[in-house]
Coordinates of C-alpha atoms in Angstrom, one line a residue:
Chain T
M23 CA 11.2 -37.1 -70.9
G24 CA 15.0 -36.8 -70.8
L25 CA 14.7 -34.7 -67.6
F26 CA 12.3 -37.2 -66.1
R27 CA 14.7 -40.1 -66.8
A28 CA 17.6 -38.1 -65.3
L29 CA 15.6 -37.5 -62.2
K30 CA 14.8 -41.1 -62.0
N31 CA 18.5 -42.1 -62.3
I32 CA 19.3 -39.5 -59.5
R33 CA 16.8 -41.2 -57.3
R34 CA 18.4 -44.5 -57.9
G35 CA 21.5 -43.7 -56.0
K36 CA 19.5 -42.0 -53.2
G37 CA 22.0 -41.8 -50.4
R38 CA 24.9 -40.9 -52.7
S39 CA 22.9 -38.3 -54.6
A40 CA 21.6 -36.8 -51.3
L41 CA 25.2 -36.5 -50.0
T42 CA 26.4 -34.9 -53.2
L43 CA 23.5 -32.5 -53.2
C44 CA 24.3 -31.6 -49.6
G45 CA 27.9 -30.8 -50.6
V46 CA 26.8 -28.4 -53.3
A47 CA 24.1 -26.9 -51.0
V48 CA 26.7 -26.1 -48.3
G49 CA 29.0 -24.4 -50.8
V50 CA 26.3 -22.2 -52.2
F51 CA 24.9 -21.6 -48.8
A52 CA 28.3 -20.2 -47.7
V53 CA 28.6 -17.9 -50.7
V54 CA 25.0 -16.6 -50.3
V55 CA 25.4 -15.9 -46.5
I56 CA 28.8 -14.2 -46.9
S57 CA 27.6 -12.0 -49.7
G58 CA 24.5 -11.3 -47.7
I59 CA 26.6 -10.1 -44.8
G60 CA 28.5 -7.9 -47.3
V61 CA 25.3 -6.4 -48.7
V62 CA 23.8 -5.7 -45.3
G63 CA 27.1 -4.2 -44.1
T64 CA 27.3 -1.8 -47.1
D65 CA 23.8 -0.7 -46.5
R66 CA 24.5 0.0 -42.9
V67 CA 27.5 2.0 -43.6
T68 CA 25.7 3.9 -46.3
S69 CA 22.9 4.8 -44.0
A70 CA 25.3 5.8 -41.3
M71 CA 27.0 8.1 -43.8
V72 CA 23.7 9.7 -44.7
T73 CA 23.0 10.6 -41.1
M74 CA 26.5 12.0 -41.0
G75 CA 25.5 14.4 -43.7
I76 CA 26.2 12.8 -47.0
N77 CA 25.2 15.9 -48.9
S78 CA 27.4 18.3 -46.8
A79 CA 30.6 19.8 -47.9
L80 CA 33.2 21.9 -46.1
V81 CA 35.0 24.8 -47.7
E82 CA 38.2 25.7 -45.9
A83 CA 41.7 27.1 -46.6
S84 CA 44.0 24.5 -48.1
E85 CA 47.5 24.0 -46.5
T86 CA 49.0 26.3 -49.1
G87 CA 46.5 29.1 -48.7
G88 CA 46.7 29.7 -45.0
S89 CA 46.1 33.5 -45.0
I90 CA 42.7 33.4 -46.7
S91 CA 39.9 34.4 -44.4
L92 CA 36.2 33.8 -45.1
T93 CA 33.6 36.4 -44.5
D94 CA 29.8 36.9 -44.5
E95 CA 29.9 38.0 -48.2
D96 CA 31.5 34.7 -49.0
V97 CA 28.8 32.8 -47.2
T98 CA 26.2 34.6 -49.2
A99 CA 28.1 34.2 -52.5
F100 CA 28.8 30.5 -51.9
S101 CA 25.1 29.9 -51.1
R102 CA 24.2 31.2 -54.6
L103 CA 26.5 28.8 -56.5
E104 CA 24.8 26.2 -58.6
G105 CA 24.4 22.9 -56.8
V106 CA 24.6 24.6 -53.4
N107 CA 21.4 24.6 -51.3
K108 CA 22.6 26.4 -48.2
A109 CA 25.8 27.8 -46.7
M110 CA 26.7 28.4 -43.0
P111 CA 29.7 29.9 -41.3
L112 CA 31.5 27.5 -39.3
M113 CA 34.1 28.1 -36.6
A114 CA 36.1 25.5 -34.8
S115 CA 38.3 25.6 -31.8
P116 CA 39.9 22.8 -29.7
S117 CA 38.9 23.4 -26.2
E118 CA 38.4 21.8 -22.8
T119 CA 35.2 21.6 -20.8
K120 CA 34.5 21.5 -17.1
L121 CA 31.3 19.8 -16.1
L122 CA 30.9 18.7 -12.5
D123 CA 34.5 19.7 -12.0
V124 CA 35.7 17.0 -14.4
S125 CA 37.8 18.4 -17.2
R126 CA 37.8 16.7 -20.6
D127 CA 39.0 17.6 -24.0
C128 CA 36.4 18.8 -26.5
Y129 CA 36.0 20.5 -29.8
A130 CA 33.9 23.7 -29.8
W131 CA 32.0 24.5 -32.9
G132 CA 30.6 28.0 -33.8
V133 CA 27.3 27.4 -35.8
D134 CA 24.0 29.0 -36.6
R135 CA 20.5 27.7 -36.9
Q136 CA 21.1 25.9 -40.2
A137 CA 23.3 23.3 -38.4
K138 CA 20.2 21.1 -38.4
D139 CA 20.2 20.8 -42.1
I140 CA 23.8 21.3 -43.0
I141 CA 25.7 19.1 -40.6
S142 CA 22.7 16.9 -39.7
L143 CA 22.5 18.0 -36.1
E144 CA 19.4 16.6 -34.4
A145 CA 18.1 17.6 -31.0
I146 CA 16.9 14.7 -28.8
H147 CA 16.3 17.0 -25.7
G148 CA 15.8 20.8 -25.6
R149 CA 16.6 22.7 -28.8
L150 CA 19.4 23.6 -31.2
I151 CA 21.2 26.9 -31.6
G152 CA 18.6 29.3 -33.0
D153 CA 18.6 32.8 -34.7
G154 CA 17.9 34.4 -31.3
D155 CA 21.1 32.9 -29.8
V156 CA 23.2 34.1 -32.8
E157 CA 21.7 37.6 -32.7
A158 CA 22.1 37.9 -28.9
H159 CA 25.6 36.5 -28.9
A160 CA 24.1 34.2 -26.2
M161 CA 26.1 32.1 -23.9
T162 CA 24.2 28.9 -24.8
C163 CA 25.3 25.6 -26.1
V164 CA 24.2 22.2 -27.4
I165 CA 26.2 19.2 -26.4
D166 CA 26.6 15.6 -27.6
E167 CA 24.4 12.8 -26.3
V168 CA 27.5 10.7 -25.6
F169 CA 29.1 13.5 -23.7
A170 CA 26.0 14.0 -21.6
T171 CA 25.6 10.3 -20.8
Q172 CA 29.2 9.9 -19.9
S173 CA 29.2 12.9 -17.5
Y174 CA 25.7 12.6 -15.9
G175 CA 24.7 9.0 -16.6
R176 CA 21.7 10.2 -18.5
S177 CA 21.2 12.2 -21.7
N178 CA 18.7 14.9 -20.7
I179 CA 20.8 17.5 -19.0
T180 CA 19.3 20.6 -20.4
G181 CA 19.5 23.6 -18.1
K182 CA 22.8 22.5 -16.6
K183 CA 25.8 24.9 -16.8
I184 CA 29.1 23.9 -18.5
R185 CA 32.4 25.7 -18.5
L186 CA 34.3 26.0 -21.7
L187 CA 38.0 26.9 -22.1
L188 CA 38.4 29.3 -25.0
E189 CA 41.3 31.6 -25.6
G190 CA 42.9 30.8 -22.3
G191 CA 39.8 31.6 -20.1
Y192 CA 36.8 29.7 -18.9
Y193 CA 33.4 30.8 -19.9
E194 CA 30.2 29.5 -18.6
F195 CA 27.5 28.4 -21.0
E196 CA 23.9 27.1 -20.5
I197 CA 23.1 23.8 -22.0
V198 CA 19.9 24.4 -24.1
G199 CA 19.9 21.1 -25.9
V200 CA 21.4 17.7 -26.3
A201 CA 22.2 16.5 -29.9
K202 CA 22.0 13.0 -31.1
S203 CA 25.5 11.9 -31.8
G204 CA 25.9 12.3 -35.5
M205 CA 27.3 9.0 -36.6
T206 CA 25.5 6.8 -34.1
G207 CA 27.2 3.5 -34.1
L208 CA 30.4 4.8 -35.8
Q209 CA 30.8 7.6 -33.3
N210 CA 30.3 5.2 -30.4
M211 CA 33.0 2.9 -31.6
M212 CA 35.4 5.9 -32.1
S213 CA 34.6 7.9 -29.1
G214 CA 38.0 7.1 -27.6
I215 CA 39.6 8.9 -30.6
M216 CA 37.1 11.6 -31.3
P217 CA 36.7 14.4 -28.9
D218 CA 33.2 15.4 -27.6
F219 CA 31.5 18.2 -29.6
V220 CA 30.1 21.3 -28.1
Y221 CA 28.1 23.6 -30.4
I222 CA 27.8 27.4 -29.6
P223 CA 26.5 30.4 -31.6
Y224 CA 29.2 31.5 -34.0
T225 CA 28.8 35.1 -33.0
T226 CA 29.6 34.2 -29.4
M227 CA 32.7 32.4 -30.6
Q228 CA 33.7 35.5 -32.6
D229 CA 33.3 37.7 -29.5
I230 CA 35.5 35.4 -27.4
T231 CA 38.2 34.8 -30.0
G232 CA 38.2 38.4 -31.3
R233 CA 38.0 37.2 -34.9
T234 CA 35.6 38.5 -37.5
S235 CA 36.3 36.0 -40.2
Y236 CA 35.4 32.3 -40.3
D237 CA 37.6 29.2 -40.5
K238 CA 35.3 27.2 -42.7
I239 CA 32.0 27.5 -44.6
A240 CA 29.7 24.5 -44.4
L241 CA 27.6 23.9 -47.6
L242 CA 24.5 21.8 -48.1
L243 CA 24.6 20.5 -51.7
D244 CA 21.5 19.7 -53.7
G245 CA 20.5 16.1 -52.8
G246 CA 21.5 13.5 -55.4
S247 CA 23.9 15.9 -57.2
A248 CA 26.6 15.6 -54.7
D249 CA 29.1 13.7 -56.8
E250 CA 32.9 14.0 -57.5
N251 CA 32.3 16.4 -60.5
L252 CA 30.2 18.8 -58.5
T253 CA 32.9 18.9 -55.8
S254 CA 35.6 19.8 -58.3
D255 CA 33.4 22.3 -60.1
L256 CA 32.6 24.0 -56.8
T257 CA 36.3 24.0 -55.8
R258 CA 37.1 25.9 -59.0
E259 CA 34.3 28.4 -58.5
V260 CA 35.0 29.2 -54.9
N261 CA 38.6 29.8 -55.7
Q262 CA 37.6 32.1 -58.5
L263 CA 35.3 34.0 -56.1
K264 CA 38.2 34.5 -53.7
S265 CA 40.7 35.1 -56.6
T266 CA 43.0 32.4 -55.6
K267 CA 44.3 29.5 -57.5
S268 CA 44.0 26.7 -55.0
G269 CA 43.7 28.5 -51.7
L270 CA 40.5 26.8 -50.8
T271 CA 39.6 23.1 -50.7
I272 CA 36.2 21.4 -50.5
T273 CA 35.9 18.2 -48.5
N274 CA 32.9 16.1 -49.2
F275 CA 31.7 13.0 -47.5
Q276 CA 30.8 11.6 -50.9
S277 CA 34.3 10.7 -51.8
Q278 CA 34.8 9.2 -48.3
K279 CA 31.7 7.1 -48.8
G280 CA 33.1 5.9 -52.1
Q281 CA 36.4 4.8 -50.6
L282 CA 34.7 3.0 -47.7
N283 CA 32.3 1.3 -50.1
N284 CA 35.3 0.2 -52.2
I285 CA 37.0 -1.3 -49.2
L286 CA 33.8 -3.0 -48.1
S287 CA 33.1 -4.5 -51.6
T288 CA 36.7 -5.7 -51.9
V289 CA 36.4 -7.5 -48.5
T290 CA 33.1 -9.0 -49.6
T291 CA 34.4 -10.1 -52.9
V292 CA 37.5 -11.7 -51.4
L293 CA 35.4 -13.6 -48.8
S294 CA 32.9 -14.7 -51.5
L295 CA 35.8 -16.0 -53.6
I296 CA 37.0 -18.0 -50.6
A297 CA 33.5 -19.4 -50.2
G298 CA 33.5 -20.0 -54.0
I299 CA 36.3 -22.6 -53.4
S300 CA 33.8 -24.7 -51.6
L301 CA 31.8 -24.6 -54.9
V302 CA 34.8 -26.1 -56.7
V303 CA 35.1 -28.8 -54.1
S304 CA 31.5 -29.7 -54.5
G305 CA 32.1 -29.8 -58.2
I306 CA 34.7 -32.5 -57.6
T307 CA 32.2 -34.4 -55.4
V308 CA 29.8 -34.3 -58.3
M309 CA 32.5 -35.8 -60.6
T310 CA 33.2 -38.6 -58.1
T311 CA 29.5 -39.5 -57.8
M312 CA 29.1 -39.5 -61.5
L313 CA 32.1 -41.7 -62.0
V314 CA 30.8 -44.2 -59.6
S315 CA 27.5 -44.1 -61.4
V316 CA 29.1 -44.7 -64.7
G317 CA 30.9 -47.7 -63.2
E318 CA 27.6 -49.1 -61.9
R319 CA 25.8 -48.6 -65.1
T320 CA 28.4 -49.9 -67.5
R321 CA 26.1 -52.8 -68.6
E322 CA 23.2 -50.5 -69.0
I323 CA 25.3 -48.3 -71.3
G324 CA 26.3 -51.4 -73.3
I325 CA 22.6 -52.3 -73.7
K326 CA 21.7 -48.8 -74.8
K327 CA 24.5 -48.8 -77.3
S328 CA 23.5 -52.1 -78.8
I329 CA 20.0 -50.9 -79.4
G330 CA 21.1 -47.8 -81.2
A331 CA 22.2 -45.1 -78.7
K332 CA 24.9 -42.9 -80.1
N333 CA 27.9 -41.8 -78.0
K334 CA 26.3 -38.4 -78.0
D335 CA 23.0 -39.8 -76.5
I336 CA 24.9 -41.4 -73.6
M337 CA 27.0 -38.3 -73.0
W338 CA 23.9 -36.0 -72.7
E339 CA 22.2 -38.5 -70.4
F340 CA 25.0 -38.3 -67.9
L341 CA 25.7 -34.6 -68.4
L342 CA 22.0 -33.7 -67.8
E343 CA 22.1 -35.8 -64.6
S344 CA 25.2 -34.0 -63.2
V345 CA 23.8 -30.5 -64.1
L346 CA 20.5 -31.4 -62.5
L347 CA 22.2 -32.7 -59.4
T348 CA 24.1 -29.5 -58.9
A349 CA 21.1 -27.3 -59.8
M350 CA 19.0 -29.0 -57.1
G351 CA 21.9 -28.6 -54.6
S352 CA 22.4 -25.0 -55.3
I353 CA 18.6 -24.3 -55.1
T354 CA 18.7 -25.9 -51.7
G355 CA 21.7 -23.8 -50.7
I356 CA 20.2 -20.6 -51.9
A357 CA 16.9 -21.3 -50.0
L358 CA 18.8 -22.0 -46.8
G359 CA 21.2 -19.1 -47.3
T360 CA 18.4 -16.6 -48.0
L361 CA 16.5 -17.9 -45.0
V362 CA 19.5 -17.5 -42.7
C363 CA 20.3 -14.0 -44.1
A364 CA 16.6 -13.0 -43.6
A365 CA 16.5 -14.5 -40.0
G366 CA 19.8 -12.7 -39.2
C367 CA 18.4 -9.4 -40.4
I368 CA 15.3 -9.8 -38.3
A369 CA 17.3 -10.9 -35.3
F370 CA 19.4 -7.8 -35.4
S371 CA 16.4 -5.7 -36.4
L372 CA 18.0 -4.6 -39.7
P373 CA 16.1 -4.1 -42.9
V374 CA 16.0 -7.5 -44.8
A375 CA 18.5 -7.5 -47.7
V376 CA 18.9 -10.3 -50.1
P377 CA 22.1 -10.6 -52.2
I378 CA 20.3 -11.2 -55.5
K379 CA 23.4 -10.8 -57.6
S380 CA 25.4 -13.3 -55.7
I381 CA 22.5 -15.7 -55.6
L382 CA 22.2 -15.7 -59.4
L383 CA 25.9 -15.8 -59.8
S384 CA 26.4 -18.8 -57.5
F385 CA 23.5 -20.6 -59.1
C386 CA 25.1 -20.1 -62.6
F387 CA 28.6 -20.9 -61.3
S388 CA 27.6 -24.1 -59.6
S389 CA 25.5 -25.2 -62.5
A390 CA 28.5 -24.5 -64.8
M391 CA 30.6 -26.5 -62.3
G392 CA 28.2 -29.4 -62.6
A393 CA 28.5 -29.3 -66.4
L394 CA 32.3 -28.9 -66.2
F395 CA 32.9 -31.7 -63.8
G396 CA 30.2 -33.9 -65.4
V397 CA 31.9 -33.8 -68.8
Y398 CA 34.6 -36.3 -67.9
P399 CA 32.4 -39.0 -66.5
A400 CA 29.9 -38.5 -69.3
M401 CA 32.7 -38.8 -71.9
K402 CA 33.9 -41.9 -70.2
A403 CA 30.5 -43.4 -70.3
A404 CA 30.0 -42.4 -74.0
R405 CA 33.3 -43.9 -75.0
L406 CA 32.8 -47.4 -73.5
N407 CA 33.1 -50.2 -75.9
P408 CA 29.7 -51.8 -76.2
I409 CA 31.0 -55.4 -76.3
E410 CA 33.1 -54.9 -73.1
A411 CA 30.3 -53.0 -71.5
L412 CA 27.8 -55.9 -72.2
R413 CA 30.3 -58.4 -70.8
T414 CA 30.3 -56.8 -67.3
Chain B
M4 CA 21.4 -58.9 -96.8
I5 CA 24.6 -60.0 -95.0
K6 CA 27.6 -60.7 -97.1
I7 CA 30.9 -61.5 -95.5
R8 CA 34.0 -62.3 -97.5
N9 CA 37.4 -63.6 -96.3
L10 CA 36.8 -62.1 -92.9
T11 CA 39.5 -62.5 -90.2
K12 CA 39.3 -61.3 -86.6
I13 CA 42.5 -61.4 -84.4
Y14 CA 42.4 -60.2 -80.8
S15 CA 45.5 -58.6 -79.4
P16 CA 47.4 -58.8 -82.7
C17 CA 51.2 -59.0 -82.7
T18 CA 51.4 -59.8 -79.0
E19 CA 52.0 -63.2 -77.2
H20 CA 48.2 -63.2 -76.4
E21 CA 47.3 -63.1 -80.0
V22 CA 44.1 -65.1 -80.7
T23 CA 42.6 -65.7 -84.1
A24 CA 38.9 -65.8 -83.3
L25 CA 37.7 -65.9 -87.0
D26 CA 39.9 -67.2 -89.7
N27 CA 39.1 -66.3 -93.4
V28 CA 35.3 -66.7 -93.0
S29 CA 33.0 -66.2 -95.9
L30 CA 29.2 -66.4 -95.6
E31 CA 26.1 -64.9 -97.0
V32 CA 22.6 -64.6 -95.5
K33 CA 19.8 -63.7 -97.9
K34 CA 16.9 -61.4 -97.1
G35 CA 14.1 -63.3 -95.3
E36 CA 16.3 -66.3 -94.5
F37 CA 16.4 -68.0 -91.1
A38 CA 20.0 -69.1 -90.7
A39 CA 21.6 -70.8 -87.7
V40 CA 25.3 -70.4 -86.8
V41 CA 26.2 -73.6 -84.8
G42 CA 29.3 -74.3 -83.0
A43 CA 30.8 -75.3 -79.6
S44 CA 31.8 -72.5 -77.1
G45 CA 35.0 -70.9 -78.1
S46 CA 34.4 -71.6 -81.8
G47 CA 34.2 -67.9 -82.6
K48 CA 30.4 -67.7 -83.1
T49 CA 29.9 -64.8 -80.6
T50 CA 32.7 -62.9 -82.4
L51 CA 30.9 -63.4 -85.6
M52 CA 27.7 -62.2 -84.1
N53 CA 29.4 -59.0 -82.7
I54 CA 30.8 -58.3 -86.1
I55 CA 27.5 -58.9 -87.9
G56 CA 25.8 -56.8 -85.3
C57 CA 28.2 -53.9 -85.9
L58 CA 29.3 -54.0 -82.3
D59 CA 32.9 -54.9 -83.3
T60 CA 35.0 -54.6 -86.5
Q61 CA 37.0 -57.1 -88.4
T62 CA 40.8 -57.2 -88.6
E63 CA 40.7 -58.2 -92.3
G64 CA 38.2 -59.0 -95.0
E65 CA 34.9 -57.4 -96.0
Y66 CA 31.5 -57.1 -94.6
F67 CA 28.6 -55.6 -96.5
L68 CA 25.3 -55.1 -94.7
D69 CA 22.4 -54.3 -97.1
G70 CA 25.1 -53.3 -99.6
T71 CA 26.9 -50.9 -97.3
D72 CA 30.6 -51.5 -96.4
V73 CA 30.3 -51.4 -92.7
S74 CA 34.1 -51.1 -91.9
A75 CA 34.1 -47.6 -93.5
L76 CA 31.4 -46.2 -91.2
S77 CA 32.1 -43.8 -88.3
S78 CA 31.0 -44.7 -84.7
A79 CA 27.9 -42.5 -84.9
K80 CA 26.8 -44.0 -88.2
L81 CA 27.4 -47.5 -86.8
S82 CA 25.1 -46.7 -83.9
R83 CA 22.5 -45.6 -86.4
V84 CA 22.9 -48.8 -88.5
R85 CA 22.6 -50.8 -85.3
G86 CA 19.5 -48.9 -84.2
E87 CA 17.7 -49.1 -87.6
K88 CA 18.8 -52.4 -89.1
I89 CA 19.6 -54.8 -86.4
S90 CA 17.9 -56.0 -83.2
F91 CA 19.7 -58.2 -80.7
I92 CA 18.2 -60.9 -78.6
F93 CA 20.7 -61.9 -76.0
Q94 CA 21.0 -65.0 -73.8
G95 CA 21.1 -62.7 -70.7
F96 CA 18.0 -60.7 -72.0
N97 CA 19.8 -57.4 -71.5
L98 CA 16.8 -55.4 -70.3
I99 CA 17.5 -52.3 -68.2
P100 CA 16.6 -53.2 -64.6
T101 CA 15.3 -49.8 -63.6
L102 CA 12.9 -49.5 -66.5
T103 CA 9.5 -51.1 -66.8
A104 CA 8.8 -53.6 -69.5
E105 CA 7.0 -50.9 -71.6
E106 CA 9.9 -48.4 -71.1
N107 CA 12.4 -51.1 -72.1
V108 CA 10.5 -51.7 -75.4
E109 CA 10.3 -47.9 -76.0
L110 CA 14.0 -47.4 -75.6
P111 CA 15.2 -48.0 -79.3
L112 CA 12.6 -45.5 -80.5
I113 CA 13.8 -42.8 -78.1
Y114 CA 17.3 -42.9 -79.7
R115 CA 15.6 -42.7 -83.1
G116 CA 13.8 -39.5 -82.0
V117 CA 10.3 -41.0 -82.3
P118 CA 7.7 -38.7 -80.5
A119 CA 6.4 -40.0 -77.1
E120 CA 2.9 -40.7 -78.3
K121 CA 4.0 -42.9 -81.2
R122 CA 6.6 -44.6 -79.0
R123 CA 4.0 -45.6 -76.4
E124 CA 1.7 -46.9 -79.1
A125 CA 4.4 -49.0 -80.7
A126 CA 5.5 -50.4 -77.3
R127 CA 1.9 -51.3 -76.4
L128 CA 1.3 -53.1 -79.7
S129 CA 4.6 -55.0 -79.4
L130 CA 4.0 -56.1 -75.9
E131 CA 0.5 -57.3 -77.0
A132 CA 2.1 -59.3 -79.8
V133 CA 4.3 -61.2 -77.3
G134 CA 1.3 -61.7 -75.0
L135 CA 2.6 -59.4 -72.1
S136 CA 0.1 -56.5 -72.2
M137 CA -0.7 -57.3 -68.6
R138 CA 2.9 -56.9 -67.5
A139 CA 3.7 -53.6 -69.2
D140 CA 4.3 -51.8 -65.8
H141 CA 6.5 -54.5 -64.3
L142 CA 10.2 -54.3 -63.8
P143 CA 12.4 -57.0 -65.4
S144 CA 13.1 -58.4 -61.9
E145 CA 9.3 -59.1 -61.5
L146 CA 9.2 -61.2 -64.6
S147 CA 10.2 -64.8 -65.2
G148 CA 13.1 -65.6 -67.6
G149 CA 10.7 -66.5 -70.4
Q150 CA 8.8 -63.3 -69.9
Q151 CA 11.9 -61.2 -69.9
Q152 CA 13.0 -62.7 -73.2
R153 CA 9.6 -62.0 -74.6
V154 CA 10.1 -58.3 -73.6
A155 CA 13.4 -58.4 -75.4
I156 CA 11.5 -59.8 -78.5
A157 CA 8.9 -57.0 -78.1
R158 CA 11.8 -54.5 -78.0
A159 CA 13.0 -55.9 -81.3
L160 CA 9.5 -55.8 -82.7
A161 CA 9.1 -52.1 -81.7
A162 CA 12.5 -51.3 -83.3
N163 CA 11.1 -52.9 -86.5
A164 CA 14.6 -53.8 -87.7
P165 CA 14.9 -56.1 -90.7
I166 CA 17.6 -58.3 -89.1
I167 CA 17.3 -60.1 -85.8
L168 CA 20.4 -61.4 -84.3
A169 CA 19.6 -64.0 -81.5
D170 CA 22.6 -65.1 -79.4
E171 CA 21.6 -68.3 -77.5
P172 CA 18.1 -66.8 -76.9
C173 CA 17.0 -70.0 -75.0
G174 CA 20.3 -70.6 -73.3
S175 CA 19.0 -69.7 -69.8
L176 CA 15.4 -70.8 -70.2
D177 CA 13.5 -74.1 -69.5
S178 CA 12.5 -76.1 -72.5
R179 CA 8.9 -74.9 -72.5
S180 CA 9.8 -71.2 -72.5
G181 CA 12.6 -71.9 -75.0
G182 CA 10.2 -73.6 -77.4
M183 CA 7.9 -70.5 -77.1
I184 CA 10.8 -68.1 -77.9
M185 CA 11.8 -70.3 -80.9
E186 CA 8.3 -70.2 -82.1
M187 CA 8.3 -66.4 -81.9
L188 CA 11.5 -66.1 -83.8
H189 CA 10.0 -68.3 -86.5
S190 CA 6.9 -66.1 -86.7
L191 CA 9.1 -63.0 -87.0
N192 CA 10.8 -64.7 -89.9
R193 CA 7.5 -65.6 -91.6
E194 CA 6.6 -61.8 -91.3
G195 CA 9.7 -61.2 -93.6
R196 CA 12.5 -60.5 -91.1
T197 CA 15.9 -62.1 -91.6
V198 CA 16.9 -64.1 -88.5
V199 CA 20.4 -65.2 -87.6
L200 CA 20.4 -67.6 -84.7
I201 CA 23.6 -68.3 -82.9
T202 CA 23.5 -71.5 -80.8
H203 CA 25.3 -74.6 -79.7
D204 CA 22.0 -76.5 -79.5
N205 CA 21.7 -78.7 -82.6
G206 CA 18.0 -79.3 -82.0
A207 CA 17.2 -75.5 -82.2
A208 CA 19.6 -75.2 -85.1
L209 CA 17.8 -77.8 -87.1
T210 CA 14.6 -75.7 -87.1
A211 CA 16.4 -73.1 -89.2
H212 CA 16.4 -73.0 -93.0
R213 CA 20.2 -73.5 -93.1
Q214 CA 22.9 -74.4 -90.7
I215 CA 26.3 -72.7 -90.8
R216 CA 28.7 -74.8 -88.7
I217 CA 31.7 -73.1 -87.2
S218 CA 34.7 -74.6 -85.4
D219 CA 38.0 -73.0 -84.4
G220 CA 37.1 -69.8 -86.3
R221 CA 36.5 -71.6 -89.5
I222 CA 33.3 -72.5 -91.3
I223 CA 33.0 -76.2 -91.9

């Protein structure tokens, strides 16, 4: 009954109530859309990190332990550690390629067939480096999609020859496959900074460089268990195996993902707070509306008091009205905001994500705002002197 | 029922606008009595009504309502006394313009916490008693002055308060409607309610059991 009467009173000042409602709706809408963008953005970055190989880790000599060399025995030993699924030797060398007589900087990687799982290499044309290539010390290579497209204008260039500068001499390799660029969008954005990647059998790399040891060992960690603790446990264990104190370090994408997520959520929170200011503004609008309403209904308040309404009754009547007004506004804002978020996701063909947490938060926040800014007008109404109120 | 002793009301005391509205007034209205307070405008009769109706408090003196010292009550208790013991009938009707006749009649019961079913029943019966059952769903603006005042009387009936304070109830009505309202007040009195009529109309005052004449804030 009280709710029904409050609704009736809101309907009385139709135009004014509608405008106030719009104000609240716009504020809530802004918060919902901004947090929606935040949620979608975080999701995108996370999925990009997964394709980058979120469960991969890299063991390499730390700056202090320059003389440590990694061997086949280490690869086997590391692969048997708890939490480690697979291990693969990895050699890296900055290089230069000549393709169609155009020279460009690149980074040559010596890998084996496990590259698919461990560093998330994925062939879009041809094949990846296989056991046959490794055993035969073959002059075969896999190149980046971006590299292929930039050189030939198309991605499928398997069978072409490429010249790689290693240890001061050019060696000719046959392109057997084109790999999907690891970080998709991210790598595209950073292609100016990041060199192109060329993958060759690690045995071939050893032959050319004359080295028998490896620079790094890539590990595939058990899915889901790749957290900070595992990384530090493994670091201790690999150092024990090589009888050094801190000669080896492990780099894991997990910690980078954490950092990136932290930055993203900070940005989202700051933006949401700025949008939250609009909620405060709408709270003030609610207060103005309610004050005008109290002014208009002074006589009514006097009548109610003369027939036995207590200050408390009058106060609740007005408070209920302002809370209801803001609640209706925020529901409208949430509906619009969710709709826009969903439409945006569909338009950019992203998975639809709804910021449930911010929706609930902004609903509670704006309702609390309605109550807070409704208190003053309601108290003003409740404290009216009945005689003076009746005289108006 | 109503016992006032040496009551004084001064507006804006100790300033140059100081006005003594009531000066050392003493009066008593017994249970079941129909008393008329008669006086010209500005004589202090409305101030007296506001004080009797617990809408205002005196500057000096004593006011006992049904044996309770009203000046000692808190604002919330005063509201309660108003709601339970006193019903007002004003010259300007004082109905809430956005509520229907029936909703207006129900209103005092809402503040008393009476459940909806009982409220509606009481409102229906009260409207029937004043002959306005057919107009229950009409807004005050759709009713004539006489009808609006009958709704106000129905509201007093529903509230079932023992005291009815009528402040110029026929002041803005034609003589026929005015006569009807006076007749209703008398019948309320016959049913056992105490009625205090405040008026400047001698003719109406003479129908009361007793006339209390007031002039310049004093009873004469």
